[in-house]
PDB file of C-alpha atoms and ligand atoms in Angstrom:
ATOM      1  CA  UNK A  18     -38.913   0.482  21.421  1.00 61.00           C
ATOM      2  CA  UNK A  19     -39.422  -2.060  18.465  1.00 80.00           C
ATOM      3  CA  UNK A  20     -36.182  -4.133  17.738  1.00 88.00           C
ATOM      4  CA  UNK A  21     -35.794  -4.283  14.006  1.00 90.00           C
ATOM      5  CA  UNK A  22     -32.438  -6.685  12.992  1.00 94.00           C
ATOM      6  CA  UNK A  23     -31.817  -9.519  11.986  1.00 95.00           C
ATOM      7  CA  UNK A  24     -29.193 -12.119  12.616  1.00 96.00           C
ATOM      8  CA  UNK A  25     -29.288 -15.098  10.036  1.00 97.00           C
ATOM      9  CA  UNK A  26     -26.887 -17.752   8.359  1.00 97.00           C
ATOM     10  CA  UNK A  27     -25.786 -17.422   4.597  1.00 97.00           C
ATOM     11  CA  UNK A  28     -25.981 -20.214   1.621  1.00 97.00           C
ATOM     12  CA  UNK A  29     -22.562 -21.856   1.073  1.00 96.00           C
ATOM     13  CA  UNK A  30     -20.115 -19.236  -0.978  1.00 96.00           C
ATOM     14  CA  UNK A  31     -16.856 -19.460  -2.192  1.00 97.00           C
ATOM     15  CA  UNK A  32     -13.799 -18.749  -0.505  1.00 98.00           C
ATOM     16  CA  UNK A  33     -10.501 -18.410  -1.035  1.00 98.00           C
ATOM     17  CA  UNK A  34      -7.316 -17.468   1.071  1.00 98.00           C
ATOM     18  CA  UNK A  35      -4.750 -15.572  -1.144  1.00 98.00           C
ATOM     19  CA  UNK A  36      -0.872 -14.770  -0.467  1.00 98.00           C
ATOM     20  CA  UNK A  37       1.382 -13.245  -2.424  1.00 96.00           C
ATOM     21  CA  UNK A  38       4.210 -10.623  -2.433  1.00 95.00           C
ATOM     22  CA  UNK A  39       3.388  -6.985  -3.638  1.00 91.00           C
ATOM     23  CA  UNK A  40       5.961  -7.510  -6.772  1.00 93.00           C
ATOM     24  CA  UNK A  41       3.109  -9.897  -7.363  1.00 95.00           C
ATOM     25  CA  UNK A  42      -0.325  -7.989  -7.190  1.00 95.00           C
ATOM     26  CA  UNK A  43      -0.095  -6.396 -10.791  1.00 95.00           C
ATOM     27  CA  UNK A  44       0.030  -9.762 -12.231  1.00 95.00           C
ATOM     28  CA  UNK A  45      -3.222 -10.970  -9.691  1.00 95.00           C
ATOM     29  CA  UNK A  46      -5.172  -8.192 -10.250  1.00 96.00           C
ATOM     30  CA  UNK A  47      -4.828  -8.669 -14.068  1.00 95.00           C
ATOM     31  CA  UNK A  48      -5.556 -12.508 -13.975  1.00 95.00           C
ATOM     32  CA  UNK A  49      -8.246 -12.007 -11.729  1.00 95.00           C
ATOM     33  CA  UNK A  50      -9.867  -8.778 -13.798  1.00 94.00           C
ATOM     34  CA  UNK A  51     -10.110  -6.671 -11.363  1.00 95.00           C
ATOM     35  CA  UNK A  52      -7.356  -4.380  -8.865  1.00 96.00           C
ATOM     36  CA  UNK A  53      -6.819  -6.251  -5.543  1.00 97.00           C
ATOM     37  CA  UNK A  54      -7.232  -3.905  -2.863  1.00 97.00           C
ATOM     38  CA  UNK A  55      -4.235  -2.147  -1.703  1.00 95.00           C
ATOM     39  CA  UNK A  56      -4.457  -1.183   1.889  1.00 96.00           C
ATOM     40  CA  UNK A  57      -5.692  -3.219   4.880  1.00 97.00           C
ATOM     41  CA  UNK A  58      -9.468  -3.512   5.340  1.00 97.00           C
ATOM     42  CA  UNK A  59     -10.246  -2.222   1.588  1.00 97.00           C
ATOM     43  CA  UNK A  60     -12.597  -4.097  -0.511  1.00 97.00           C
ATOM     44  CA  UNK A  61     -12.520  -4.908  -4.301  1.00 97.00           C
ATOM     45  CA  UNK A  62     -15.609  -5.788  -6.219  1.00 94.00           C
ATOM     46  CA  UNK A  63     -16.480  -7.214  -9.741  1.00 94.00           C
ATOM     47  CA  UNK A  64     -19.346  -9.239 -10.554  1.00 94.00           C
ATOM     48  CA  UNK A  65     -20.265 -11.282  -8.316  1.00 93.00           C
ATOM     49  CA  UNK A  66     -16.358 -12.029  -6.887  1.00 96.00           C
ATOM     50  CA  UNK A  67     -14.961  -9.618  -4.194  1.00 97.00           C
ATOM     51  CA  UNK A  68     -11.275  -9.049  -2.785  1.00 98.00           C
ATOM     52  CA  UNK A  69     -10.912  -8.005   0.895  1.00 98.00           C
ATOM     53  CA  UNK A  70      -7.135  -7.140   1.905  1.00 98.00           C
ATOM     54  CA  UNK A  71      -6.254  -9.069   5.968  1.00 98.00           C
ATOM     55  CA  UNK A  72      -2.809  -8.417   5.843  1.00 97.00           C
ATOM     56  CA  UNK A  73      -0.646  -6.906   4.022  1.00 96.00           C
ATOM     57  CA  UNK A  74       0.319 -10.060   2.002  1.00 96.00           C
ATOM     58  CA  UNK A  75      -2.754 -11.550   2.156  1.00 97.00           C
ATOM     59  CA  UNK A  76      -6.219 -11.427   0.578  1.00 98.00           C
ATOM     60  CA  UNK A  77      -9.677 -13.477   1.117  1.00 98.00           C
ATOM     61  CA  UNK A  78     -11.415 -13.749  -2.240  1.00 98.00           C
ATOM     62  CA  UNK A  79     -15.525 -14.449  -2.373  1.00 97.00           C
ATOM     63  CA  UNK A  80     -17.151 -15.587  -5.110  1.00 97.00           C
ATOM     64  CA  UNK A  81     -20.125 -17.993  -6.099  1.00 97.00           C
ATOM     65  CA  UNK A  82     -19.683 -21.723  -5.265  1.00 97.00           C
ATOM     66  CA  UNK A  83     -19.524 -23.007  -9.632  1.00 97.00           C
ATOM     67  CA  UNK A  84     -17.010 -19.864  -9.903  1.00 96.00           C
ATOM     68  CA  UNK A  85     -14.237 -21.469  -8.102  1.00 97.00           C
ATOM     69  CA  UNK A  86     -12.769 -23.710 -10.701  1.00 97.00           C
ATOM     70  CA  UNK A  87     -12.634 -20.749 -12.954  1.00 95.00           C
ATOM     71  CA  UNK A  88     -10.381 -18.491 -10.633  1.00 96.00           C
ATOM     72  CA  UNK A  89      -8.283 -21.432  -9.567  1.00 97.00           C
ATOM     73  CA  UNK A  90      -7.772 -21.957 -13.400  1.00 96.00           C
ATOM     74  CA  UNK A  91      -6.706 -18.602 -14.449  1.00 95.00           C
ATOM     75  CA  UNK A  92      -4.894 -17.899 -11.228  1.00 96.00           C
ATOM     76  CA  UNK A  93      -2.555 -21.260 -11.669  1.00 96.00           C
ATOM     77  CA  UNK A  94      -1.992 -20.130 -15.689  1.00 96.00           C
ATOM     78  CA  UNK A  95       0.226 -17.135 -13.958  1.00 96.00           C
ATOM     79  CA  UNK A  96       1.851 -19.236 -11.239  1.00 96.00           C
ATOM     80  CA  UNK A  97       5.389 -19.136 -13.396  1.00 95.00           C
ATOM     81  CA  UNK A  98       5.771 -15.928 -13.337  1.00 93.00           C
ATOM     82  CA  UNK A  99       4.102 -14.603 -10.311  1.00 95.00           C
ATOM     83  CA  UNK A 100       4.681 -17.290  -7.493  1.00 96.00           C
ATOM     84  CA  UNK A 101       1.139 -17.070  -4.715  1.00 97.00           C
ATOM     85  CA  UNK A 102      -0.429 -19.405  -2.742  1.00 97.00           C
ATOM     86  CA  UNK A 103      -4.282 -19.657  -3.627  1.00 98.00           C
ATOM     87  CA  UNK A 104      -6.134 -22.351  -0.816  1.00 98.00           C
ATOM     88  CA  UNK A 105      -9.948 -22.829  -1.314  1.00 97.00           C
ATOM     89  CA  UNK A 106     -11.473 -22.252   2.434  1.00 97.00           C
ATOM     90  CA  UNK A 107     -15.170 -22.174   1.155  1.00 97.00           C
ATOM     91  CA  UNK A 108     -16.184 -24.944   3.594  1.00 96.00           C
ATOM     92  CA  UNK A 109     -14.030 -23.711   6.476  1.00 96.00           C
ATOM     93  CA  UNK A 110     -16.034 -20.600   7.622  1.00 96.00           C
ATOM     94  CA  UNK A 111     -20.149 -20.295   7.267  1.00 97.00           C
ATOM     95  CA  UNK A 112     -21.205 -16.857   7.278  1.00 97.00           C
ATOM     96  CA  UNK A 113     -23.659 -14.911   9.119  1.00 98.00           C
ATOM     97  CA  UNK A 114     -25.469 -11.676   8.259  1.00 98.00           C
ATOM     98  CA  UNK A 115     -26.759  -9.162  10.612  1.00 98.00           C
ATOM     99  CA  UNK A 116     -28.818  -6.107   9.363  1.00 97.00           C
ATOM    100  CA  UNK A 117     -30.885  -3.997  10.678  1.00 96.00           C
ATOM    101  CA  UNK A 118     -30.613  -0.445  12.511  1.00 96.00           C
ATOM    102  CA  UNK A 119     -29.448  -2.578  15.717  1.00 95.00           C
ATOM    103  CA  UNK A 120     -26.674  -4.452  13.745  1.00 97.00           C
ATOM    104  CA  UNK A 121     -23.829  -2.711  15.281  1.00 97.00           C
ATOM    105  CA  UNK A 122     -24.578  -2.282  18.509  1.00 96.00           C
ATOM    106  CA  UNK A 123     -25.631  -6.379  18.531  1.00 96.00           C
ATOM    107  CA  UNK A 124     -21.935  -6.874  17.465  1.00 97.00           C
ATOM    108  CA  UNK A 125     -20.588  -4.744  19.495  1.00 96.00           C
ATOM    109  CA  UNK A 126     -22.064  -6.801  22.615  1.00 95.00           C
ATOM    110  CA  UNK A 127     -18.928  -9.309  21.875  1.00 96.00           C
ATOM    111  CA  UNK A 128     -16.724  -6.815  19.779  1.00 97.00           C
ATOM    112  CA  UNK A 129     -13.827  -5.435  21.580  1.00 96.00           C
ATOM    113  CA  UNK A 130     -13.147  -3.322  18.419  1.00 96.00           C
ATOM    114  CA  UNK A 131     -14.921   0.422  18.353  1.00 96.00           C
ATOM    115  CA  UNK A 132     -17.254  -0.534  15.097  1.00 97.00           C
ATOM    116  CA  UNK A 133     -18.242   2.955  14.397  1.00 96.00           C
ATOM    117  CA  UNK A 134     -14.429   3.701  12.963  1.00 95.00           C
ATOM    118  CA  UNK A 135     -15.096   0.330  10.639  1.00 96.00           C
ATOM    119  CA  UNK A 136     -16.574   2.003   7.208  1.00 97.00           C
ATOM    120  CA  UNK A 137     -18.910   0.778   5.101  1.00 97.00           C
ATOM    121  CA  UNK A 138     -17.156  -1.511   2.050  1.00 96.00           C
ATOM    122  CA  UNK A 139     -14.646  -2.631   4.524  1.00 97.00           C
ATOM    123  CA  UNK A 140     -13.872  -5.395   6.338  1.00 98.00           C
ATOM    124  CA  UNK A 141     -11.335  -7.164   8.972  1.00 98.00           C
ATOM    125  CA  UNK A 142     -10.320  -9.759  11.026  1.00 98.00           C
ATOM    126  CA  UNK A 143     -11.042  -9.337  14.671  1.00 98.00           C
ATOM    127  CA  UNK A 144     -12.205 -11.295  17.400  1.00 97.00           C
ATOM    128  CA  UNK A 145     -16.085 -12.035  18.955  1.00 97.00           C
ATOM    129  CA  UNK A 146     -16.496 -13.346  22.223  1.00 96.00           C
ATOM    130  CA  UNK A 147     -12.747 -15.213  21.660  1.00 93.00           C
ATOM    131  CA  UNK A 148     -13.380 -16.605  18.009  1.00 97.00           C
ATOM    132  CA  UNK A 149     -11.283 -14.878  15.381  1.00 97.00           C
ATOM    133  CA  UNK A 150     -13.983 -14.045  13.085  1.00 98.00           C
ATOM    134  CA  UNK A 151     -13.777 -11.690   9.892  1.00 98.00           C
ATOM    135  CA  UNK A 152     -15.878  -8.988  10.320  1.00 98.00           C
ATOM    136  CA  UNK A 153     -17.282  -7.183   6.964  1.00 98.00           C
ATOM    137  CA  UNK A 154     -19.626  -3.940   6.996  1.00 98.00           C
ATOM    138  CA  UNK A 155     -21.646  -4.247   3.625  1.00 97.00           C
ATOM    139  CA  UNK A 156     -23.508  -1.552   4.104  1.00 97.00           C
ATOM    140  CA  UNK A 157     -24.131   1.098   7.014  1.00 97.00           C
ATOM    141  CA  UNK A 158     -27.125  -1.180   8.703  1.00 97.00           C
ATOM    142  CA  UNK A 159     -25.590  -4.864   7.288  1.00 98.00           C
ATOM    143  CA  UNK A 160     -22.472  -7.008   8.665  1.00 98.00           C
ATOM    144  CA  UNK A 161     -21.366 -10.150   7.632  1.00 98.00           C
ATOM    145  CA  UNK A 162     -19.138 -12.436  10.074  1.00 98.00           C
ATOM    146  CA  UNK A 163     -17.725 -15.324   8.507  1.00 98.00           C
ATOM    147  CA  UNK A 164     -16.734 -17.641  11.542  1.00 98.00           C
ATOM    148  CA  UNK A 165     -14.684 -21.165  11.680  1.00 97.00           C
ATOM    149  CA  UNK A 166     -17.295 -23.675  11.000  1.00 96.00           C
ATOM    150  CA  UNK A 167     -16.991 -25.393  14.633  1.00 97.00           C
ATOM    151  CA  UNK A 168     -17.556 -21.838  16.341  1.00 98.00           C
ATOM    152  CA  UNK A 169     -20.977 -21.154  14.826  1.00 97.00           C
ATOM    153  CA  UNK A 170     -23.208 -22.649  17.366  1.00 97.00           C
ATOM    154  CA  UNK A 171     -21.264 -20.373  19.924  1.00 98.00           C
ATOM    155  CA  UNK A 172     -21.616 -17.145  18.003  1.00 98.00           C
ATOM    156  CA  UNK A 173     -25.198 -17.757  17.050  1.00 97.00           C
ATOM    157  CA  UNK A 174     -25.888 -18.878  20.566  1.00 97.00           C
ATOM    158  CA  UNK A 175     -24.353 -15.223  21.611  1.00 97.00           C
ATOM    159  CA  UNK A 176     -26.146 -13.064  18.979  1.00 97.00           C
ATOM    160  CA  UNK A 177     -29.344 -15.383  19.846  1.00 96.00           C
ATOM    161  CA  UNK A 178     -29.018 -14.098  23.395  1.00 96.00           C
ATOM    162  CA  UNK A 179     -28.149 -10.562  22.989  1.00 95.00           C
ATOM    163  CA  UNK A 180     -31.125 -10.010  20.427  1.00 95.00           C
ATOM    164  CA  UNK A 181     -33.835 -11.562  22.985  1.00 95.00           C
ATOM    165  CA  UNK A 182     -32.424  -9.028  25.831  1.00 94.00           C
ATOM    166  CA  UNK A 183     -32.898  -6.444  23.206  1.00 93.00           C
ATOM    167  CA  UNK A 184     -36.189  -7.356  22.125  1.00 92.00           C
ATOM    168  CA  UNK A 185     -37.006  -7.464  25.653  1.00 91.00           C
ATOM    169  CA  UNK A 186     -35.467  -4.177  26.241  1.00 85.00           C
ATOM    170  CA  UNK A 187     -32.333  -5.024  28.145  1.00 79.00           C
TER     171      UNK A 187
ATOM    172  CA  UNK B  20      -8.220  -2.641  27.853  1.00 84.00           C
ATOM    173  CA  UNK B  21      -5.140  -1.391  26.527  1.00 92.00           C
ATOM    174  CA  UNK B  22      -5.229   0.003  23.101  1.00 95.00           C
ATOM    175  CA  UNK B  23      -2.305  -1.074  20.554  1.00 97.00           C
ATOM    176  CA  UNK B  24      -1.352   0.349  17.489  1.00 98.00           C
ATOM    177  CA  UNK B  25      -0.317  -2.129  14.572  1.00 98.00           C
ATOM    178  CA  UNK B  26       2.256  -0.409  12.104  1.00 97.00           C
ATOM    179  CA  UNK B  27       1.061  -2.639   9.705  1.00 97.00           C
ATOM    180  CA  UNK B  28      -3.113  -1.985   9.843  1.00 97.00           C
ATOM    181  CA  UNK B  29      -2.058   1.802  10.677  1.00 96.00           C
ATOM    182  CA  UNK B  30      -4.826   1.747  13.608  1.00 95.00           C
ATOM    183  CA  UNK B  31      -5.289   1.758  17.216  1.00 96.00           C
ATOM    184  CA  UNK B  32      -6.874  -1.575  17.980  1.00 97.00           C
ATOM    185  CA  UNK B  33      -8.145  -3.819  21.281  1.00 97.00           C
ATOM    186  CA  UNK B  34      -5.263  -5.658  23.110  1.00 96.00           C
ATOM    187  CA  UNK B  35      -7.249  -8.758  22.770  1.00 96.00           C
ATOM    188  CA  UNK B  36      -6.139  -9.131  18.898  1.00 97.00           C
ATOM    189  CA  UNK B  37      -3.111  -8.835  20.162  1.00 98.00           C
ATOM    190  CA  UNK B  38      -0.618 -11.564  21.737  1.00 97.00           C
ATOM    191  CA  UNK B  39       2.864 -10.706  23.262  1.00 97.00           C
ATOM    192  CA  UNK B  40       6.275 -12.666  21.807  1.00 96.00           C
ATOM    193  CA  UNK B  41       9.125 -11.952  23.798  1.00 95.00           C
ATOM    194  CA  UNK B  42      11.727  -9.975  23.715  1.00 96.00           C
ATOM    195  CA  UNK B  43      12.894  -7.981  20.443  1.00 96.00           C
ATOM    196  CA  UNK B  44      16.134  -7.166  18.332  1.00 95.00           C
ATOM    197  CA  UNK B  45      17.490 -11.181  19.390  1.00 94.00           C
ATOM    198  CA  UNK B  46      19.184 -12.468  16.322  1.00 92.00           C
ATOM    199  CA  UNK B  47      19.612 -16.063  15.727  1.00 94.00           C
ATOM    200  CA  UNK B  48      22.962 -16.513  15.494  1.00 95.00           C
ATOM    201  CA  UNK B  49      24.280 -17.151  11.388  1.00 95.00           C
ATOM    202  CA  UNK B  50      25.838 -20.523  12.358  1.00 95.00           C
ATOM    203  CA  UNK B  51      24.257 -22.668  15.228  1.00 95.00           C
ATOM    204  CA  UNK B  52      26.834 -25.286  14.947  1.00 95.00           C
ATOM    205  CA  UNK B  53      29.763 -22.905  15.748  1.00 96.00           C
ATOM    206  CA  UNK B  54      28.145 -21.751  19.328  1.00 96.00           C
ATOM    207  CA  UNK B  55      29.600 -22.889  22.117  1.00 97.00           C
ATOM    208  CA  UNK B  56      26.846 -24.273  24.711  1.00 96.00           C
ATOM    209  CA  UNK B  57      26.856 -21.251  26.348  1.00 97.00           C
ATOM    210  CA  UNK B  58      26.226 -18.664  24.201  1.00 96.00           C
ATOM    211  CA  UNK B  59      23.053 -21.080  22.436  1.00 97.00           C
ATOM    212  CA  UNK B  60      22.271 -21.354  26.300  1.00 96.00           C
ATOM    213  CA  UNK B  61      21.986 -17.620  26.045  1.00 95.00           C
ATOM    214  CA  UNK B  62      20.269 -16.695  22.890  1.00 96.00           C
ATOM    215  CA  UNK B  63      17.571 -19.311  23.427  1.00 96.00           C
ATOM    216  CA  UNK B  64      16.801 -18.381  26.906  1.00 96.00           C
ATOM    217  CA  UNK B  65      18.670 -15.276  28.595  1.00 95.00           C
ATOM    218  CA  UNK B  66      16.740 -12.133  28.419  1.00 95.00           C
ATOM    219  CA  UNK B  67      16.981  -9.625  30.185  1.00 93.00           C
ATOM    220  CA  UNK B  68      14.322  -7.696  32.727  1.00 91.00           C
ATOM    221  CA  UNK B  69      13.665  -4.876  32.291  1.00 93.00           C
ATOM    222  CA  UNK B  70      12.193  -2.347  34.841  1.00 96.00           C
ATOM    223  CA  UNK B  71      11.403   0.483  32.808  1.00 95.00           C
ATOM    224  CA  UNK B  72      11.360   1.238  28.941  1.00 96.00           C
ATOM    225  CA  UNK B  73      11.646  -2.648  27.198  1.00 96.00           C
ATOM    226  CA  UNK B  74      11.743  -3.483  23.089  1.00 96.00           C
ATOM    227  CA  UNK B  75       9.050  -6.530  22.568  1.00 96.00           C
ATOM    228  CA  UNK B  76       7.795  -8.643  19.673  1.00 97.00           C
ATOM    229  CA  UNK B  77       4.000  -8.624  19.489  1.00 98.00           C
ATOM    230  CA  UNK B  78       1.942 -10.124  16.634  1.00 98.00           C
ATOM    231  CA  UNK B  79      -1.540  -8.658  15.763  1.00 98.00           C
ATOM    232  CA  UNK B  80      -2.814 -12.829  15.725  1.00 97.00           C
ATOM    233  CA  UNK B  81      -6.530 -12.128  15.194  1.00 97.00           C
ATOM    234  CA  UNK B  82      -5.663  -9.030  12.750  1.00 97.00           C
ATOM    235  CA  UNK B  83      -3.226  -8.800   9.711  1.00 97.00           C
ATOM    236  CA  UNK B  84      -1.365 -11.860  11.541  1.00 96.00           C
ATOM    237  CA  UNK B  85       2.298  -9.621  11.570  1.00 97.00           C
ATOM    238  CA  UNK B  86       4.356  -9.382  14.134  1.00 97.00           C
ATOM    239  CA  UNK B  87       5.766  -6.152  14.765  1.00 98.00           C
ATOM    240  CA  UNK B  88       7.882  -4.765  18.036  1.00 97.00           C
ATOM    241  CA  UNK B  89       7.006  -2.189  20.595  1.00 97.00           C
ATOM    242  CA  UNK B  90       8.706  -0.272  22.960  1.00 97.00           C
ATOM    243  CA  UNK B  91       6.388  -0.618  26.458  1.00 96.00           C
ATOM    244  CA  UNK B  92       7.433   0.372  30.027  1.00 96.00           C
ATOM    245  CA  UNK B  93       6.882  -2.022  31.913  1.00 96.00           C
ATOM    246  CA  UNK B  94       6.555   0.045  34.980  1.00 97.00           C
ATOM    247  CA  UNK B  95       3.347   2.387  33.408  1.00 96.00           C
ATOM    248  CA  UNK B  96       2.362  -0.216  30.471  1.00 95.00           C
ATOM    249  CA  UNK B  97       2.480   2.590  28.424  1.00 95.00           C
ATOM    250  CA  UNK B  98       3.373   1.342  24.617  1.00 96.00           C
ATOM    251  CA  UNK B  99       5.961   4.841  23.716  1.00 96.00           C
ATOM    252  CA  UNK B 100       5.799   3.359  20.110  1.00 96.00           C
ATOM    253  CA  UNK B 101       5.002   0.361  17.908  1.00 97.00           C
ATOM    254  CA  UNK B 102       6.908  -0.045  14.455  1.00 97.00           C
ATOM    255  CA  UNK B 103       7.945  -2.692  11.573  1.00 96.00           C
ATOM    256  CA  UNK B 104       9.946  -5.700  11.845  1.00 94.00           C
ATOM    257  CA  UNK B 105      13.417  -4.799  10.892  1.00 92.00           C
ATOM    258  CA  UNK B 106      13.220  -0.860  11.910  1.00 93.00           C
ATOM    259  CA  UNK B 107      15.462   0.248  14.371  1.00 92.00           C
ATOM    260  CA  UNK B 108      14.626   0.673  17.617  1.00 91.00           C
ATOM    261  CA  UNK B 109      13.374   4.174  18.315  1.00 89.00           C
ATOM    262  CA  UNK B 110      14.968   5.924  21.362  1.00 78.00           C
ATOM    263  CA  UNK B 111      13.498   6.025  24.340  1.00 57.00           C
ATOM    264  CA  UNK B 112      12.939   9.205  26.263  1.00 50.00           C
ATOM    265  CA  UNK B 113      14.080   9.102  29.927  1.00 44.00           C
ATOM    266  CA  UNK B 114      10.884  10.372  32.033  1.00 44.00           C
ATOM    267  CA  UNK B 115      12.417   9.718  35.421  1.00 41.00           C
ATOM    268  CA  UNK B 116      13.997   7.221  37.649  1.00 39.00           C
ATOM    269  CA  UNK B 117      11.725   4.644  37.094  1.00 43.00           C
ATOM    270  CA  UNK B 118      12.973   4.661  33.088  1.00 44.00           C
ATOM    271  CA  UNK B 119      15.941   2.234  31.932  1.00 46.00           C
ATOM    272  CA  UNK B 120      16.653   0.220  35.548  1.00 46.00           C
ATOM    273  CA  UNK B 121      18.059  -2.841  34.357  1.00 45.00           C
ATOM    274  CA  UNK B 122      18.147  -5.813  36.523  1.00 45.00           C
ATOM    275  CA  UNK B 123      21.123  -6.839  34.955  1.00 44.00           C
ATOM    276  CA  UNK B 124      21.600 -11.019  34.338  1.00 42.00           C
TER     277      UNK B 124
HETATM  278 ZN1   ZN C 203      -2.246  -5.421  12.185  1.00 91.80          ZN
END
């Protein structure tokens, strides 16, 4: 059988970590342009800049590299009045993609979590293989794992493995 | 592997997210200063052990990061139920013997 996924590593993007108490969100959501996702695991898109909900206080924001300056501005305009804690964590995570009809079952080599309950659009944090990764579906057939910088040769070393036992029919 | 449910993600999720903290419902006392060495000596480190039904912290660490409690016997490590930080305690249902032998400190 002909193994068709691939597992690769993403450009640079830009990250943010975002707390803030639900009094707050209104005022986010407005400054940012778009609704911040209100339950755990949703996604929010506009553009180009996406809002994934951890916890429920807390939010990871995406967005190209040159847009950062731009949210960090209008976000800090609203600090006064709605008190949050924005942290830039582009450079802490690199992401890797994995698509392809195999995706999920690749993942779920080091996955404890059962993936087929984790919808397309949504995302969470997790664990692979020990490393607390956050785990995004994109689509049905596409994940994204953004892992802590210093854990990527591990993870690629596992999802390196696992796809040459499947190619090999393992 | 035991599955846990986080009041807080609303889902039934792999123990391995998952880290235990202790016992639950301890409350550090208002004023530290007006303890006598015993009683500090007993909220920092007497707990009790429980054979049976027992409240616990856990935190969902590699998840929404929350802790929440539980209410596990420790005889079956069966969790009976999982809810919020500050929510009561719910009951526990006596199933036998087993349930609610306290070795008492
Ligand atoms: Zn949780």
């Amino acid at each position: 059988m002909a193994f068709n996924s691939t597992v690769e590593t993403l450009p640079a993007m830009g990250r943010f970590s975002l707390r803030c108490k639900r009094e707050n969100t209104v005022a986010m959501s407005k400054a940012l342009g778009f609704e911040l996702p209100s339950s755990i695991s949703e996604t929010a898109q506009s553009g180009d800049m996406t809002a994934l909900k951890l916890g429920p206080d807390e939010w990871m924001l995406t967005c190209p590299m040159e847009a950062r300056s731009e949210i960090e501005k209008s976000l800090a305009a609203i600090y006064p009045d709605a008190v949050h804690s924005l942290t830039d964590i582009s450079s802490r995570e690199v992401s890797i993609r994995i698509s392809g009809p195999e995706a999920e079952e690749l993942l779920s080599t080091s996955c404890p979590r059962n993936l087929a309950e984790l919808k397309s659009g949504r995302g969470v944090r997790t664990i692979f293989d020990s490393v607390q990764v956050i785990l995004t579906r994109e689509e049905q057939n596409q994940f994204r794992l953004d892992v802590w910088r210093s854990f990527v040769p591990h993870v690629m070393g596992l999802l390196t493995v696992a796809v040459a036992e499947f190619e090999c029919g393992l | 592997m035991l599955l846990i449910h986080c009041p807080y993600c609303k889902e039934k999720l792999p123990e391995l997210e998952f880290e235990y903290a202790g016992q639950a419902h301890i409350a550090r006392p208002e004023n530290p200063a007006e303890q006598t060495d015993a009683e500090w000596r007993d909220y920092l480190f007497i707990r009790s052990n429980v054979r049976g039904d027992h409240a616990e912290q856990w935190r969902h660490s590699h998840g929404c990061g929350r802790y929440f409690n539980a209410l596990r016997n420790t005889v079956s490590d069966k969790f009976i139920a999982t809810y919020e930080i500050g929510q009561a305690c719910p009951t526990s249902h006596a199933e036998g013997e087993e349930n609610n032998e306290q070795l008492e400190s």
